[in-house]
JSON list of C-alpha atoms in Angstrom, two decimals:
[
{"chain": "A", "resi": 1, "resn": "MET", "atom": "CA", "xyz": [-38.23, 32.44, 14.52]},
{"chain": "A", "resi": 2, "resn": "ASN", "atom": "CA", "xyz": [-38.80, 29.60, 12.14]},
{"chain": "A", "resi": 3, "resn": "LEU", "atom": "CA", "xyz": [-42.25, 30.26, 10.56]},
{"chain": "A", "resi": 4, "resn": "GLU", "atom": "CA", "xyz": [-42.44, 26.79, 9.06]},
{"chain": "A", "resi": 5, "resn": "GLN", "atom": "CA", "xyz": [-43.05, 25.37, 12.50]},
{"chain": "A", "resi": 6, "resn": "PHE", "atom": "CA", "xyz": [-46.56, 26.86, 12.44]},
{"chain": "A", "resi": 7, "resn": "GLU", "atom": "CA", "xyz": [-47.55, 25.11, 9.28]},
{"chain": "A", "resi": 8, "resn": "GLY", "atom": "CA", "xyz": [-49.66, 22.05, 9.66]},
{"chain": "A", "resi": 9, "resn": "ASN", "atom": "CA", "xyz": [-49.28, 20.84, 6.09]},
{"chain": "A", "resi": 10, "resn": "ASP", "atom": "CA", "xyz": [-47.68, 21.75, 2.75]},
{"chain": "A", "resi": 11, "resn": "GLN", "atom": "CA", "xyz": [-50.38, 24.26, 1.86]},
{"chain": "A", "resi": 12, "resn": "GLU", "atom": "CA", "xyz": [-49.48, 27.63, 3.40]},
{"chain": "A", "resi": 13, "resn": "ASN", "atom": "CA", "xyz": [-52.25, 29.53, 5.09]},
{"chain": "A", "resi": 14, "resn": "MET", "atom": "CA", "xyz": [-52.61, 33.28, 4.63]},
{"chain": "A", "resi": 15, "resn": "GLN", "atom": "CA", "xyz": [-51.33, 34.12, 8.11]},
{"chain": "A", "resi": 16, "resn": "ILE", "atom": "CA", "xyz": [-48.04, 32.37, 7.49]},
{"chain": "A", "resi": 17, "resn": "THR", "atom": "CA", "xyz": [-47.65, 34.20, 4.21]},
{"chain": "A", "resi": 18, "resn": "MET", "atom": "CA", "xyz": [-48.30, 37.54, 5.98]},
{"chain": "A", "resi": 19, "resn": "MET", "atom": "CA", "xyz": [-45.76, 36.68, 8.68]},
{"chain": "A", "resi": 20, "resn": "LYS", "atom": "CA", "xyz": [-43.13, 35.81, 6.06]},
{"chain": "A", "resi": 21, "resn": "ILE", "atom": "CA", "xyz": [-43.71, 39.06, 4.16]},
{"chain": "A", "resi": 22, "resn": "SER", "atom": "CA", "xyz": [-43.52, 41.08, 7.35]},
{"chain": "A", "resi": 23, "resn": "HIS", "atom": "CA", "xyz": [-40.37, 39.27, 8.54]},
{"chain": "A", "resi": 24, "resn": "LEU", "atom": "CA", "xyz": [-38.59, 39.58, 5.24]},
{"chain": "A", "resi": 25, "resn": "TYR", "atom": "CA", "xyz": [-39.60, 43.24, 4.87]},
{"chain": "A", "resi": 26, "resn": "PHE", "atom": "CA", "xyz": [-38.30, 44.22, 8.29]},
{"chain": "A", "resi": 27, "resn": "GLU", "atom": "CA", "xyz": [-35.15, 42.18, 7.78]},
{"chain": "A", "resi": 28, "resn": "LYS", "atom": "CA", "xyz": [-34.45, 44.17, 4.56]},
{"chain": "A", "resi": 29, "resn": "ILE", "atom": "CA", "xyz": [-35.29, 47.51, 6.21]},
{"chain": "A", "resi": 30, "resn": "PHE", "atom": "CA", "xyz": [-33.02, 46.65, 9.19]},
{"chain": "A", "resi": 31, "resn": "GLN", "atom": "CA", "xyz": [-30.17, 46.02, 6.75]},
{"chain": "A", "resi": 32, "resn": "GLN", "atom": "CA", "xyz": [-30.83, 49.31, 5.01]},
{"chain": "A", "resi": 33, "resn": "LEU", "atom": "CA", "xyz": [-30.70, 51.14, 8.38]},
{"chain": "A", "resi": 34, "resn": "ILE", "atom": "CA", "xyz": [-27.64, 49.28, 9.74]},
{"chain": "A", "resi": 35, "resn": "ASP", "atom": "CA", "xyz": [-25.35, 52.26, 9.25]},
{"chain": "A", "resi": 36, "resn": "THR", "atom": "CA", "xyz": [-27.75, 54.78, 10.69]},
{"chain": "A", "resi": 37, "resn": "GLU", "atom": "CA", "xyz": [-28.65, 55.41, 14.28]},
{"chain": "A", "resi": 38, "resn": "VAL", "atom": "CA", "xyz": [-32.31, 54.54, 13.61]},
{"chain": "A", "resi": 39, "resn": "HIS", "atom": "CA", "xyz": [-34.18, 51.31, 14.43]},
{"chain": "A", "resi": 40, "resn": "PRO", "atom": "CA", "xyz": [-36.78, 50.20, 11.93]},
{"chain": "A", "resi": 41, "resn": "GLY", "atom": "CA", "xyz": [-39.45, 50.60, 14.63]},
{"chain": "A", "resi": 42, "resn": "GLN", "atom": "CA", "xyz": [-38.63, 54.29, 14.88]},
{"chain": "A", "resi": 43, "resn": "LEU", "atom": "CA", "xyz": [-39.46, 54.90, 11.20]},
{"chain": "A", "resi": 44, "resn": "PRO", "atom": "CA", "xyz": [-43.17, 55.54, 11.73]},
{"chain": "A", "resi": 45, "resn": "MET", "atom": "CA", "xyz": [-42.40, 58.06, 14.40]},
{"chain": "A", "resi": 46, "resn": "ILE", "atom": "CA", "xyz": [-39.98, 59.91, 12.14]},
{"chain": "A", "resi": 47, "resn": "ARG", "atom": "CA", "xyz": [-42.53, 59.87, 9.33]},
{"chain": "A", "resi": 48, "resn": "LEU", "atom": "CA", "xyz": [-45.17, 61.18, 11.67]},
{"chain": "A", "resi": 49, "resn": "LEU", "atom": "CA", "xyz": [-43.01, 63.97, 13.02]},
{"chain": "A", "resi": 50, "resn": "GLY", "atom": "CA", "xyz": [-41.79, 64.81, 9.49]},
{"chain": "A", "resi": 51, "resn": "GLU", "atom": "CA", "xyz": [-45.40, 65.44, 8.34]},
{"chain": "A", "resi": 52, "resn": "GLY", "atom": "CA", "xyz": [-45.95, 68.55, 10.41]},
{"chain": "A", "resi": 53, "resn": "SER", "atom": "CA", "xyz": [-45.36, 70.42, 13.60]},
{"chain": "A", "resi": 54, "resn": "GLY", "atom": "CA", "xyz": [-44.41, 68.93, 16.90]},
{"chain": "A", "resi": 55, "resn": "LEU", "atom": "CA", "xyz": [-46.52, 66.40, 18.75]},
{"chain": "A", "resi": 56, "resn": "SER", "atom": "CA", "xyz": [-46.75, 65.43, 22.37]},
{"chain": "A", "resi": 57, "resn": "GLN", "atom": "CA", "xyz": [-45.74, 61.89, 23.42]},
{"chain": "A", "resi": 58, "resn": "HIS", "atom": "CA", "xyz": [-49.37, 61.17, 24.12]},
{"chain": "A", "resi": 59, "resn": "GLU", "atom": "CA", "xyz": [-50.37, 62.27, 20.57]},
{"chain": "A", "resi": 60, "resn": "ILE", "atom": "CA", "xyz": [-47.64, 60.16, 19.02]},
{"chain": "A", "resi": 61, "resn": "ALA", "atom": "CA", "xyz": [-48.70, 57.13, 21.02]},
{"chain": "A", "resi": 62, "resn": "ALA", "atom": "CA", "xyz": [-52.34, 57.55, 20.01]},
{"chain": "A", "resi": 63, "resn": "ARG", "atom": "CA", "xyz": [-51.59, 58.11, 16.35]},
{"chain": "A", "resi": 64, "resn": "LEU", "atom": "CA", "xyz": [-49.18, 55.22, 16.07]},
{"chain": "A", "resi": 65, "resn": "ARG", "atom": "CA", "xyz": [-51.24, 52.95, 18.31]},
{"chain": "A", "resi": 66, "resn": "ILE", "atom": "CA", "xyz": [-48.32, 52.20, 20.59]},
{"chain": "A", "resi": 67, "resn": "LYS", "atom": "CA", "xyz": [-47.93, 52.41, 24.34]},
{"chain": "A", "resi": 68, "resn": "PRO", "atom": "CA", "xyz": [-46.59, 55.66, 25.86]},
{"chain": "A", "resi": 69, "resn": "PRO", "atom": "CA", "xyz": [-43.58, 53.95, 27.49]},
{"chain": "A", "resi": 70, "resn": "THR", "atom": "CA", "xyz": [-42.54, 52.68, 24.02]},
{"chain": "A", "resi": 71, "resn": "VAL", "atom": "CA", "xyz": [-42.79, 56.20, 22.68]},
{"chain": "A", "resi": 72, "resn": "ASN", "atom": "CA", "xyz": [-40.78, 57.49, 25.60]},
{"chain": "A", "resi": 73, "resn": "VAL", "atom": "CA", "xyz": [-37.90, 54.97, 24.99]},
{"chain": "A", "resi": 74, "resn": "SER", "atom": "CA", "xyz": [-37.82, 55.71, 21.29]},
{"chain": "A", "resi": 75, "resn": "ILE", "atom": "CA", "xyz": [-37.76, 59.44, 21.84]},
{"chain": "A", "resi": 76, "resn": "LYS", "atom": "CA", "xyz": [-34.89, 59.16, 24.32]},
{"chain": "A", "resi": 77, "resn": "ARG", "atom": "CA", "xyz": [-32.87, 57.11, 21.81]},
{"chain": "A", "resi": 78, "resn": "MET", "atom": "CA", "xyz": [-33.65, 59.43, 18.91]},
{"chain": "A", "resi": 79, "resn": "GLU", "atom": "CA", "xyz": [-32.91, 62.48, 21.06]},
{"chain": "A", "resi": 80, "resn": "LYS", "atom": "CA", "xyz": [-29.50, 61.00, 22.09]},
{"chain": "A", "resi": 81, "resn": "ALA", "atom": "CA", "xyz": [-28.79, 60.32, 18.36]},
{"chain": "A", "resi": 82, "resn": "GLY", "atom": "CA", "xyz": [-29.75, 63.91, 17.46]},
{"chain": "A", "resi": 83, "resn": "PHE", "atom": "CA", "xyz": [-32.89, 63.18, 15.45]},
{"chain": "A", "resi": 84, "resn": "VAL", "atom": "CA", "xyz": [-35.49, 64.75, 17.70]},
{"chain": "A", "resi": 85, "resn": "GLU", "atom": "CA", "xyz": [-35.74, 67.50, 20.26]},
{"chain": "A", "resi": 86, "resn": "ARG", "atom": "CA", "xyz": [-38.21, 68.40, 22.99]},
{"chain": "A", "resi": 87, "resn": "ARG", "atom": "CA", "xyz": [-39.67, 71.91, 23.22]},
{"chain": "A", "resi": 88, "resn": "SER", "atom": "CA", "xyz": [-42.18, 73.27, 25.70]},
{"chain": "A", "resi": 89, "resn": "ASP", "atom": "CA", "xyz": [-45.65, 73.79, 24.22]},
{"chain": "A", "resi": 90, "resn": "GLU", "atom": "CA", "xyz": [-46.33, 77.50, 23.94]},
{"chain": "A", "resi": 91, "resn": "ALA", "atom": "CA", "xyz": [-49.94, 77.01, 25.02]},
{"chain": "A", "resi": 92, "resn": "ASP", "atom": "CA", "xyz": [-49.16, 74.73, 27.94]},
{"chain": "A", "resi": 93, "resn": "THR", "atom": "CA", "xyz": [-45.63, 74.72, 29.30]},
{"chain": "A", "resi": 94, "resn": "ARG", "atom": "CA", "xyz": [-46.31, 71.47, 31.23]},
{"chain": "A", "resi": 95, "resn": "VAL", "atom": "CA", "xyz": [-46.41, 69.64, 27.86]},
{"chain": "A", "resi": 96, "resn": "ASN", "atom": "CA", "xyz": [-43.38, 68.99, 25.78]},
{"chain": "A", "resi": 97, "resn": "LYS", "atom": "CA", "xyz": [-43.72, 68.69, 22.01]},
{"chain": "A", "resi": 98, "resn": "ILE", "atom": "CA", "xyz": [-41.36, 66.54, 20.03]},
{"chain": "A", "resi": 99, "resn": "PHE", "atom": "CA", "xyz": [-39.90, 67.93, 16.86]},
{"chain": "A", "resi": 100, "resn": "LEU", "atom": "CA", "xyz": [-37.41, 66.62, 14.27]},
{"chain": "A", "resi": 101, "resn": "THR", "atom": "CA", "xyz": [-34.04, 68.34, 14.38]},
{"chain": "A", "resi": 102, "resn": "GLN", "atom": "CA", "xyz": [-32.24, 69.35, 11.18]},
{"chain": "A", "resi": 103, "resn": "LYS", "atom": "CA", "xyz": [-30.59, 65.88, 11.20]},
{"chain": "A", "resi": 104, "resn": "GLY", "atom": "CA", "xyz": [-33.99, 64.29, 11.70]},
{"chain": "A", "resi": 105, "resn": "MET", "atom": "CA", "xyz": [-35.52, 66.26, 8.83]},
{"chain": "A", "resi": 106, "resn": "GLU", "atom": "CA", "xyz": [-32.69, 65.31, 6.53]},
{"chain": "A", "resi": 107, "resn": "PHE", "atom": "CA", "xyz": [-33.12, 61.63, 7.49]},
{"chain": "A", "resi": 108, "resn": "HIS", "atom": "CA", "xyz": [-36.91, 61.93, 6.95]},
{"chain": "A", "resi": 109, "resn": "LYS", "atom": "CA", "xyz": [-36.31, 63.28, 3.47]},
{"chain": "A", "resi": 110, "resn": "LYS", "atom": "CA", "xyz": [-33.82, 60.50, 2.72]},
{"chain": "A", "resi": 111, "resn": "MET", "atom": "CA", "xyz": [-36.23, 57.82, 3.99]},
{"chain": "A", "resi": 112, "resn": "ARG", "atom": "CA", "xyz": [-39.07, 59.14, 1.81]},
{"chain": "A", "resi": 113, "resn": "MET", "atom": "CA", "xyz": [-36.76, 58.56, -1.21]},
{"chain": "A", "resi": 114, "resn": "VAL", "atom": "CA", "xyz": [-35.79, 55.06, 0.08]},
{"chain": "A", "resi": 115, "resn": "VAL", "atom": "CA", "xyz": [-39.44, 54.16, 0.65]},
{"chain": "A", "resi": 116, "resn": "GLN", "atom": "CA", "xyz": [-40.27, 55.14, -2.96]},
{"chain": "A", "resi": 117, "resn": "GLN", "atom": "CA", "xyz": [-37.38, 53.02, -4.23]},
{"chain": "A", "resi": 118, "resn": "ASN", "atom": "CA", "xyz": [-38.40, 50.08, -2.03]},
{"chain": "A", "resi": 119, "resn": "GLU", "atom": "CA", "xyz": [-42.00, 50.35, -3.20]},
{"chain": "A", "resi": 120, "resn": "SER", "atom": "CA", "xyz": [-40.85, 50.23, -6.75]},
{"chain": "A", "resi": 121, "resn": "VAL", "atom": "CA", "xyz": [-39.05, 46.95, -6.10]},
{"chain": "A", "resi": 122, "resn": "LEU", "atom": "CA", "xyz": [-41.91, 45.53, -4.02]},
{"chain": "A", "resi": 123, "resn": "LEU", "atom": "CA", "xyz": [-44.43, 46.16, -6.82]},
{"chain": "A", "resi": 124, "resn": "GLN", "atom": "CA", "xyz": [-42.34, 44.93, -9.77]},
{"chain": "A", "resi": 125, "resn": "GLY", "atom": "CA", "xyz": [-44.39, 42.77, -12.06]},
{"chain": "A", "resi": 126, "resn": "PHE", "atom": "CA", "xyz": [-47.72, 44.13, -10.98]},
{"chain": "A", "resi": 127, "resn": "THR", "atom": "CA", "xyz": [-50.01, 46.16, -13.29]},
{"chain": "A", "resi": 128, "resn": "GLU", "atom": "CA", "xyz": [-51.48, 49.43, -12.08]},
{"chain": "A", "resi": 129, "resn": "SER", "atom": "CA", "xyz": [-54.86, 47.76, -11.58]},
{"chain": "A", "resi": 130, "resn": "GLU", "atom": "CA", "xyz": [-53.29, 44.90, -9.67]},
{"chain": "A", "resi": 131, "resn": "VAL", "atom": "CA", "xyz": [-51.56, 47.44, -7.39]},
{"chain": "A", "resi": 132, "resn": "CYS", "atom": "CA", "xyz": [-54.93, 49.17, -6.79]},
{"chain": "A", "resi": 133, "resn": "LEU", "atom": "CA", "xyz": [-56.60, 45.85, -5.99]},
{"chain": "A", "resi": 134, "resn": "LEU", "atom": "CA", "xyz": [-53.74, 44.81, -3.70]},
{"chain": "A", "resi": 135, "resn": "LYS", "atom": "CA", "xyz": [-53.99, 48.06, -1.81]},
{"chain": "A", "resi": 136, "resn": "ARG", "atom": "CA", "xyz": [-57.77, 47.51, -1.44]},
{"chain": "A", "resi": 137, "resn": "PHE", "atom": "CA", "xyz": [-57.15, 44.03, -0.19]},
{"chain": "A", "resi": 138, "resn": "PHE", "atom": "CA", "xyz": [-54.60, 45.22, 2.39]},
{"chain": "A", "resi": 139, "resn": "GLU", "atom": "CA", "xyz": [-56.99, 47.93, 3.60]},
{"chain": "A", "resi": 140, "resn": "GLN", "atom": "CA", "xyz": [-59.65, 45.29, 4.05]},
{"chain": "A", "resi": 141, "resn": "ILE", "atom": "CA", "xyz": [-57.20, 43.06, 5.88]},
{"chain": "A", "resi": 142, "resn": "ILE", "atom": "CA", "xyz": [-56.37, 45.96, 8.20]},
{"chain": "A", "resi": 143, "resn": "ARG", "atom": "CA", "xyz": [-60.09, 46.55, 8.94]},
{"chain": "A", "resi": 144, "resn": "ASN", "atom": "CA", "xyz": [-60.53, 42.87, 9.62]},
{"chain": "A", "resi": 145, "resn": "LEU", "atom": "CA", "xyz": [-57.52, 42.81, 11.91]},
{"chain": "A", "resi": 146, "resn": "GLU", "atom": "CA", "xyz": [-58.93, 45.64, 13.88]},
{"chain": "A", "resi": 147, "resn": "GLU", "atom": "CA", "xyz": [-62.00, 43.38, 14.53]},
{"chain": "A", "resi": 148, "resn": "MET", "atom": "CA", "xyz": [-59.91, 40.37, 15.47]},
{"chain": "A", "resi": 149, "resn": "PRO", "atom": "CA", "xyz": [-60.28, 39.27, 19.15]},
{"chain": "A", "resi": 150, "resn": "THR", "atom": "CA", "xyz": [-57.34, 40.16, 21.36]},
{"chain": "A", "resi": 151, "resn": "LYS", "atom": "CA", "xyz": [-57.63, 37.08, 23.52]},
{"chain": "A", "resi": 152, "resn": "ILE", "atom": "CA", "xyz": [-57.69, 33.44, 22.66]},
{"chain": "A", "resi": 153, "resn": "THR", "atom": "CA", "xyz": [-60.79, 31.70, 23.97]},
{"chain": "A", "resi": 154, "resn": "LYS", "atom": "CA", "xyz": [-60.29, 28.61, 26.00]},
{"chain": "A", "resi": 155, "resn": "THR", "atom": "CA", "xyz": [-61.22, 25.30, 24.51]},
{"chain": "A", "resi": 156, "resn": "ARG", "atom": "CA", "xyz": [-62.01, 22.07, 26.34]}
]
């Protein structure tokens, strides 16, 4: 996608800047993951599963704010690659919990280190107070995005 096609003039609006940052970030992450069996979109699930005990597919979907079919596809791929496994819930055998395997846990640990290294590069040239302010700005943007309408209103 050519992001410049959305620009109406030489002055970049904030949305274009955010799209460029997001695109470039995921491009770099994709390159870092090229020799693994993990897609960048699966990283949040690996992080989530690496933080504690197993979760159901429904819990994963709710926490990551993604649709259950998307979770199901990712789990199948990561299961095939040996990163996750399903286990019956001890309290309710109708429910499967998803856990990281040893391979998944090792990958989670490695990715935590990579994330720290990436963050160090991302924040080069910023002071500690600028980083705090930037984080606050991003948190506000997230809150604002949560309030953004999901449908475009018709204009006449």
